[in-house]
Amino acid sequence: MSAQDTVRDLLERGGRTYAEQAGITLADKPAPLYRLLVLATLLATRIRADIAVDAARELKVFGTPEKMLAASWQERVDALGRAHYVRYDESTATALGEGAQLLLERWHGDLRELRAEADGDTGKLTGLLTEFPRIGPVGADIFCREAQAVWPELRPYFDRKALQGAEKAGLPKDPAKLGELVSGPDQARLAAALVRAELADL
């Protein structure tokens, strides 16, 4: 099977981004970008991806940093509990509140301001993202892997997990070479498919 055939198969079976799976229509706008940040926070923990995605759906009601901050800690815990995100529900509820406060105070609730501060420097962008509680390098990778769909300067963004999936699928382990296998907007979809391949979700 050629690399193109492998990519086509991966996209058909697992090329739905995690944002899509969580019901987020990603766009370069404050609310969907914030919901992606919440999703990245949830996925960055050692918990099954489908549980994290379900938790992101439950938290949709708090889909802006203002709403997340206005919600009580118990309301956030309860939303996580409904998705069975239970091992880390209390600490995550705290982190989400603190993260919303940071976003509002430093970037006026708009991740596009964080993007502008990074000024096209991906390393700086990931560094700024790790300032959010519970994001860390893994969460920053998850955010960028998905955000490349709407922030073209990130492309191609294939993190360690995606590259492990590429190796498993017999594809190049070089991000630039992987990026050449699909059009720019599809790179986020391919990255998600490769992560699923690595997690054996395909």
PDB file of N, CA and C in Angstrom, residues 1-10:
ATOM      1  N   MET A   1       0.846  -1.194   0.000  1.00  0.00           N
ATOM      2  CA  MET A   1       0.000   0.000   0.000  1.00  0.00           C
ATOM      3  C   MET A   1       0.889   1.255   0.000  1.00  0.00           C
ATOM      4  N   SER A   2       0.603   2.202  -0.889  1.00  0.00           N
ATOM      5  CA  SER A   2       1.393   3.427  -0.960  1.00  0.00           C
ATOM      6  C   SER A   2       1.076   4.323   0.237  1.00  0.00           C
ATOM      7  N   ALA A   3       1.934   5.305   0.458  1.00  0.00           N
ATOM      8  CA  ALA A   3       1.699   6.251   1.556  1.00  0.00           C
ATOM      9  C   ALA A   3       0.368   6.971   1.367  1.00  0.00           C
ATOM     10  N   GLN A   4       0.056   7.327   0.123  1.00  0.00           N
ATOM     11  CA  GLN A   4      -1.210   8.021  -0.145  1.00  0.00           C
ATOM     12  C   GLN A   4      -2.401   7.129   0.175  1.00  0.00           C
ATOM     13  N   ASP A   5      -2.287   5.848  -0.171  1.00  0.00           N
ATOM     14  CA  ASP A   5      -3.369   4.906   0.139  1.00  0.00           C
ATOM     15  C   ASP A   5      -3.530   4.750   1.649  1.00  0.00           C
ATOM     16  N   THR A   6      -2.405   4.678   2.347  1.00  0.00           N
ATOM     17  CA  THR A   6      -2.445   4.556   3.807  1.00  0.00           C
ATOM     18  C   THR A   6      -3.109   5.767   4.426  1.00  0.00           C
ATOM     19  N   VAL A   7      -2.742   6.953   3.951  1.00  0.00           N
ATOM     20  CA  VAL A   7      -3.329   8.194   4.475  1.00  0.00           C
ATOM     21  C   VAL A   7      -4.824   8.228   4.196  1.00  0.00           C
ATOM     22  N   ARG A   8      -5.219   7.843   2.996  1.00  0.00           N
ATOM     23  CA  ARG A   8      -6.643   7.837   2.647  1.00  0.00           C
ATOM     24  C   ARG A   8      -7.419   6.904   3.577  1.00  0.00           C
ATOM     25  N   ASP A   9      -6.837   5.745   3.839  1.00  0.00           N
ATOM     26  CA  ASP A   9      -7.479   4.783   4.731  1.00  0.00           C
ATOM     27  C   ASP A   9      -7.574   5.332   6.162  1.00  0.00           C
ATOM     28  N   LEU A  10      -6.498   5.939   6.631  1.00  0.00           N
ATOM     29  CA  LEU A  10      -6.496   6.518   7.972  1.00  0.00           C
ATOM     30  C   LEU A  10      -7.554   7.607   8.104  1.00  0.00           C
TER      31      LEU A  10
END
